[in-house]
Short mmCIF file of C-alpha atoms and ligand atoms in Angstrom, two decimals:
data_model
loop_
_atom_site.label_atom_id
_atom_site.label_comp_id
_atom_site.label_asym_id
_atom_site.label_seq_id
_atom_site.Cartn_x
_atom_site.Cartn_y
_atom_site.Cartn_z
CA UNK A 1 -95.49 -64.01 1.81
CA UNK A 2 -95.22 -67.61 1.80
CA UNK A 3 -92.32 -69.56 3.57
CA UNK A 4 -92.53 -72.23 1.03
CA UNK A 5 -90.80 -69.70 -0.98
CA UNK A 6 -87.44 -70.20 0.12
CA UNK A 7 -84.45 -71.87 -1.41
CA UNK A 8 -82.56 -74.67 0.71
CA UNK A 9 -78.99 -75.70 -0.16
CA UNK A 10 -77.16 -77.98 1.43
CA UNK A 11 -73.82 -80.12 0.85
CA UNK A 12 -70.69 -81.29 2.44
CA UNK A 13 -67.94 -78.86 3.22
CA UNK A 14 -66.59 -76.65 -0.13
CA UNK A 15 -69.34 -77.75 -2.60
CA UNK A 16 -69.81 -73.91 -3.08
CA UNK A 17 -73.02 -73.40 -1.06
CA UNK A 18 -71.99 -69.86 0.72
CA UNK A 19 -70.55 -68.31 -2.79
CA UNK A 20 -73.42 -69.76 -4.97
CA UNK A 21 -76.10 -69.01 -2.02
CA UNK A 22 -74.98 -65.55 -1.99
CA UNK A 23 -74.58 -64.73 -5.74
CA UNK A 24 -78.12 -66.24 -6.24
CA UNK A 25 -79.90 -64.21 -3.32
CA UNK A 26 -78.15 -61.12 -4.83
CA UNK A 27 -79.64 -61.90 -8.24
CA UNK A 28 -83.02 -62.73 -6.95
CA UNK A 29 -82.99 -59.98 -4.61
CA UNK A 30 -83.67 -62.78 -2.03
CA UNK A 31 -82.09 -62.72 1.48
CA UNK A 32 -79.32 -64.84 2.06
CA UNK A 33 -79.02 -66.67 5.37
CA UNK A 34 -75.84 -68.84 5.95
CA UNK A 35 -76.52 -70.98 8.61
CA UNK A 36 -73.51 -72.57 9.26
CA UNK A 37 -71.89 -68.91 10.51
CA UNK A 38 -74.39 -69.48 13.55
CA UNK A 39 -72.81 -72.66 14.61
CA UNK A 40 -69.33 -71.39 13.89
CA UNK A 41 -70.64 -68.02 15.79
CA UNK A 42 -71.59 -70.53 18.81
CA UNK A 43 -68.59 -72.54 18.68
CA UNK A 44 -66.04 -69.58 18.79
CA UNK A 45 -68.00 -67.99 21.71
CA UNK A 46 -67.68 -71.43 23.51
CA UNK A 47 -64.31 -71.84 22.89
CA UNK A 48 -63.60 -68.48 24.18
CA UNK A 49 -65.41 -69.27 27.53
CA UNK A 50 -63.91 -72.42 27.83
CA UNK A 51 -67.34 -74.53 27.83
CA UNK A 52 -67.12 -77.99 27.36
CA UNK A 53 -67.79 -79.00 24.12
CA UNK A 54 -69.12 -82.39 24.55
CA UNK A 55 -71.61 -80.77 26.82
CA UNK A 56 -75.09 -80.00 25.05
CA UNK A 57 -76.55 -78.80 28.07
CA UNK A 58 -73.75 -76.07 29.06
CA UNK A 59 -73.67 -75.25 25.09
CA UNK A 60 -77.13 -74.17 25.02
CA UNK A 61 -77.27 -72.33 28.29
CA UNK A 62 -74.81 -70.34 26.57
CA UNK A 63 -76.36 -69.97 22.97
CA UNK A 64 -79.12 -69.04 25.11
CA UNK A 65 -77.43 -65.37 26.07
CA UNK A 66 -76.31 -65.18 22.99
CA UNK A 67 -77.65 -63.08 19.96
CA UNK A 68 -76.27 -63.66 16.59
CA UNK A 69 -76.98 -61.08 13.74
CA UNK A 70 -76.21 -61.78 10.05
CA UNK A 71 -76.25 -58.26 9.13
CA UNK A 72 -76.84 -57.44 5.58
CA UNK A 73 -74.59 -54.45 3.74
CA UNK A 74 -73.44 -53.52 0.79
CA UNK A 75 -69.94 -55.08 0.86
CA UNK A 76 -71.59 -58.57 2.09
CA UNK A 77 -72.73 -60.10 5.26
CA UNK A 78 -71.44 -59.35 8.84
CA UNK A 79 -71.79 -61.78 11.52
CA UNK A 80 -72.25 -60.06 14.85
CA UNK A 81 -71.93 -61.95 18.17
CA UNK A 82 -73.76 -60.09 20.64
CA UNK A 83 -72.03 -56.78 19.89
CA UNK A 84 -68.52 -58.49 18.50
CA UNK A 85 -67.97 -58.81 14.78
CA UNK A 86 -66.89 -61.88 14.39
CA UNK A 87 -67.00 -62.79 10.74
CA UNK A 88 -63.21 -63.10 10.01
CA UNK A 89 -62.61 -65.17 13.03
CA UNK A 90 -65.36 -67.80 12.97
CA UNK A 91 -63.66 -69.16 9.69
CA UNK A 92 -60.63 -70.12 11.71
CA UNK A 93 -58.94 -73.39 12.34
CA UNK A 94 -59.72 -73.81 15.96
CA UNK A 95 -63.55 -72.85 15.18
CA UNK A 96 -63.66 -75.18 11.89
CA UNK A 97 -61.98 -78.24 13.88
CA UNK A 98 -64.77 -77.79 16.76
CA UNK A 99 -67.82 -76.47 14.75
CA UNK A 100 -68.99 -80.48 14.15
CA UNK A 101 -68.85 -81.62 17.62
CA UNK A 102 -70.80 -78.33 18.82
CA UNK A 103 -73.30 -78.67 16.24
CA UNK A 104 -74.30 -82.51 16.86
CA UNK A 105 -76.37 -81.65 19.97
CA UNK A 106 -79.80 -81.61 19.62
CA UNK A 107 -80.19 -79.27 22.05
CA UNK A 108 -78.13 -76.84 20.48
CA UNK A 109 -79.73 -77.71 16.94
CA UNK A 110 -83.12 -77.47 17.84
CA UNK A 111 -82.53 -73.55 19.22
CA UNK A 112 -80.72 -72.80 16.08
CA UNK A 113 -83.25 -74.08 13.62
CA UNK A 114 -85.70 -72.09 15.31
CA UNK A 115 -83.96 -68.98 14.88
CA UNK A 116 -83.12 -69.95 11.29
CA UNK A 117 -86.55 -70.71 10.71
CA UNK A 118 -87.93 -67.07 12.14
CA UNK A 119 -85.47 -65.32 9.83
CA UNK A 120 -87.25 -67.47 6.97
CA UNK A 121 -90.35 -66.74 7.97
CA UNK A 122 -91.11 -64.02 5.72
CA UNK A 123 -89.89 -66.02 2.89
CA UNK A 124 -87.78 -65.01 -0.13
CA UNK A 125 -84.63 -66.39 1.33
CA UNK A 126 -82.05 -68.50 0.44
CA UNK A 127 -80.67 -70.80 3.65
CA UNK A 128 -77.64 -72.84 2.96
CA UNK A 129 -76.37 -75.62 5.21
CA UNK A 130 -76.49 -79.21 6.12
CA UNK A 131 -80.32 -79.69 7.23
CA UNK A 132 -81.97 -77.11 5.78
CA UNK A 133 -84.05 -79.16 2.63
CA UNK A 134 -84.54 -82.36 5.30
CA UNK A 135 -85.09 -80.24 8.66
CA UNK A 136 -85.19 -76.53 9.01
CA UNK A 137 -87.45 -75.71 5.96
CA UNK A 138 -89.18 -79.14 4.61
CA UNK A 139 -91.54 -77.28 2.49
CA UNK A 140 -89.23 -75.28 0.73
CA UNK A 141 -90.15 -75.02 -2.92
CA UNK A 142 -86.76 -75.39 -4.18
CA UNK A 143 -84.17 -77.77 -2.60
CA UNK A 144 -80.64 -78.01 -4.04
CA UNK A 145 -77.86 -80.54 -2.96
CA UNK A 146 -74.20 -79.42 -3.86
CA UNK A 147 -71.42 -81.76 -4.33
CA UNK A 148 -67.76 -81.94 -5.68
CA UNK A 149 -65.22 -84.32 -5.27
CA UNK A 150 -63.43 -83.86 -1.88
CA UNK A 151 -60.32 -83.47 -3.79
CA UNK A 152 -61.97 -80.28 -5.50
CA UNK A 153 -63.88 -79.10 -2.20
CA UNK A 154 -59.90 -79.13 -0.45
CA UNK A 155 -58.23 -77.85 -3.55
CA UNK A 156 -60.75 -74.64 -3.32
CA UNK A 157 -60.00 -74.32 0.45
CA UNK A 158 -56.48 -74.23 -0.37
CA UNK A 159 -56.88 -71.46 -3.13
CA UNK A 160 -58.90 -69.59 -0.66
CA UNK A 161 -56.00 -69.80 2.05
CA UNK A 162 -53.22 -68.86 -0.63
CA UNK A 163 -55.24 -66.18 -1.58
CA UNK A 164 -55.64 -64.81 2.25
CA UNK A 165 -51.70 -65.66 3.08
CA UNK A 166 -52.70 -68.45 5.02
CA UNK A 167 -50.27 -71.15 5.14
CA UNK A 168 -51.89 -75.03 4.88
CA UNK A 169 -51.34 -78.21 3.35
CA UNK A 170 -53.66 -79.46 0.61
CA UNK A 171 -53.45 -83.18 2.33
CA UNK A 172 -54.42 -81.94 5.51
CA UNK A 173 -56.96 -79.84 4.23
CA UNK A 174 -58.44 -82.69 2.54
CA UNK A 175 -58.35 -85.19 5.23
CA UNK A 176 -59.87 -82.28 7.59
CA UNK A 177 -62.85 -81.69 4.80
CA UNK A 178 -63.31 -85.55 4.87
CA UNK A 179 -63.45 -85.93 8.89
CA UNK A 180 -66.07 -82.99 9.19
CA UNK A 181 -68.56 -84.17 6.43
CA UNK A 182 -67.97 -87.96 8.13
CA UNK A 183 -69.24 -86.40 11.52
CA UNK A 184 -71.75 -83.94 9.92
CA UNK A 185 -72.89 -87.21 8.09
CA UNK A 186 -73.26 -89.60 10.97
CA UNK A 187 -74.47 -87.59 13.75
CA UNK A 188 -77.69 -88.94 15.01
CA UNK A 189 -79.81 -85.63 14.87
CA UNK A 190 -80.80 -83.77 11.61
CA UNK A 191 -77.21 -85.07 9.73
CA UNK A 192 -76.06 -84.01 6.33
CA UNK A 193 -78.31 -85.78 4.01
CA UNK A 194 -79.66 -84.91 1.26
CA UNK A 195 -83.56 -84.62 0.96
CA UNK A 196 -85.42 -87.27 -1.29
CA UNK A 197 -87.03 -84.24 -3.25
CA UNK A 198 -83.34 -82.36 -3.59
CA UNK A 199 -81.70 -81.66 -6.83
CA UNK A 200 -78.14 -82.77 -6.93
CA UNK A 201 -76.10 -80.56 -8.59
CA UNK A 202 -72.36 -81.93 -8.80
CA UNK A 203 -70.19 -78.58 -9.15
CA UNK A 204 -66.59 -80.36 -9.39
CA UNK A 205 -66.14 -79.12 -12.92
CA UNK A 206 -68.63 -76.29 -12.77
CA UNK A 207 -67.92 -72.30 -12.57
CA UNK A 208 -69.72 -70.64 -9.56
CA UNK A 209 -71.78 -68.75 -12.57
CA UNK A 210 -72.77 -71.84 -13.76
CA UNK A 211 -73.89 -73.35 -10.70
CA UNK A 212 -75.79 -69.68 -9.64
CA UNK A 213 -77.25 -69.54 -13.09
CA UNK A 214 -78.66 -73.56 -12.88
CA UNK A 215 -80.21 -72.67 -9.51
CA UNK A 216 -82.07 -69.75 -10.98
CA UNK A 217 -83.18 -71.52 -13.90
CA UNK A 218 -84.74 -73.83 -11.42
CA UNK A 219 -86.55 -71.01 -9.20
CA UNK A 220 -87.90 -69.36 -12.29
CA UNK A 221 -89.01 -72.92 -13.53
CA UNK A 222 -90.85 -73.03 -10.09
CA UNK A 223 -91.93 -69.40 -10.36
CA UNK A 224 -90.01 -68.77 -6.83
O1 CDP B 301 -68.41 -73.21 4.72
P1 CDP B 301 -68.17 -74.84 5.05
O2 CDP B 301 -69.26 -75.72 4.67
O3 CDP B 301 -66.96 -75.31 5.87
O4 CDP B 301 -69.27 -74.51 6.75
P2 CDP B 301 -70.30 -73.81 7.11
O5 CDP B 301 -71.15 -74.16 6.17
O6 CDP B 301 -70.20 -72.95 7.58
O7 CDP B 301 -70.78 -75.10 8.81
C1 CDP B 301 -69.64 -75.39 9.51
C2 CDP B 301 -70.10 -76.55 10.21
O8 CDP B 301 -71.36 -75.81 10.82
C3 CDP B 301 -70.60 -77.51 9.26
O9 CDP B 301 -69.30 -78.64 9.15
C4 CDP B 301 -71.49 -78.62 9.98
O10 CDP B 301 -70.99 -78.78 11.56
C5 CDP B 301 -72.80 -77.09 10.45
N1 CDP B 301 -73.68 -77.08 10.33
C6 CDP B 301 -74.54 -77.85 10.64
O11 CDP B 301 -74.76 -78.65 11.46
N2 CDP B 301 -76.01 -77.47 10.00
C7 CDP B 301 -76.13 -76.25 9.11
N3 CDP B 301 -77.39 -76.20 8.54
C8 CDP B 301 -74.71 -75.52 9.02
C9 CDP B 301 -74.03 -76.17 9.57
O1 CDP B 302 -69.86 -73.21 1.48
P1 CDP B 302 -69.39 -74.12 1.01
O2 CDP B 302 -68.28 -74.71 2.22
O3 CDP B 302 -69.95 -75.27 0.58
O4 CDP B 302 -68.11 -73.86 0.00
P2 CDP B 302 -68.05 -71.90 -0.53
O5 CDP B 302 -67.40 -71.68 0.55
O6 CDP B 302 -69.05 -71.15 -1.08
O7 CDP B 302 -66.84 -72.48 -1.65
C1 CDP B 302 -65.60 -72.76 -1.26
C2 CDP B 302 -64.66 -72.34 -2.34
O8 CDP B 302 -64.68 -72.66 -3.51
C3 CDP B 302 -64.36 -70.76 -2.64
O9 CDP B 302 -63.35 -70.50 -2.97
C4 CDP B 302 -65.30 -70.21 -3.84
O10 CDP B 302 -64.65 -69.20 -4.36
C5 CDP B 302 -64.93 -72.05 -4.70
N1 CDP B 302 -65.60 -72.51 -5.42
C6 CDP B 302 -65.17 -72.86 -6.46
O11 CDP B 302 -64.13 -72.81 -7.17
N2 CDP B 302 -66.48 -73.66 -7.70
C7 CDP B 302 -67.16 -73.33 -7.53
N3 CDP B 302 -68.42 -73.84 -8.44
C8 CDP B 302 -67.89 -73.39 -6.39
C9 CDP B 302 -67.07 -72.92 -5.45
#
């Protein structure tokens, strides 16, 4: 299999990357690789172990001792950190507030990117993240950059929280998202950036199936 036969989906928080990537992967029988979950798993481990989050070397040392598995099951994808199921806990407020700092370190990213390329090596995978089209898979046959207004992205997160019974404040969510986007876009190494050859889809007024269908159509056009 050719590793160019992969689909890269990048964009800011709440643009719909993971929901849409999962759907596209399901419909094309591709493997779904949530690269954000890997950075979140490391952040969770670092907070638990009390590792200084500004210390890239210490984080990388911690990462080298960790196995992060994206386990595909009928019900969805579970994230395992060594043997611990961290699928839910890596979405908590603490991890979300610190993940951009952890993922800003070059040494951490290089190790993660190596793991991600290995996972995508057989081709026929959909990867979502921030640097997939620009750095992880620069030769991917299809690159999509999903975006939406920050108001809409905050509203989506708010609804997600409401559905889960998590108390949250819309304005606060908007500020948190904007802050994370700013950190992700301005970091020195492999920042969040649209690849020159990416197709941009503004999802602000689009439904999930509409976005997924557009990507599947593009994949078919490119004979992926
Ligand atoms: O789902 P959400 O957009 O909230 O975030 P995520 O995809 O789970 O990613 C969490 C964080 O991990 C991002 O804010 C980035 O700081 C980092 N990340 C990254 O740097 N590179 C990636 N390829 C994926 C995520
Ligand atoms: O992965 P990312 O942070 O880019 O976004 P997500 O977690 O896939 O989507 C955030 C929320 O927006 C989810 O609750 C989706 O169901 C919702 N969504 C939506 O309402 N409309 C879209 N076109 C895409 C996502």
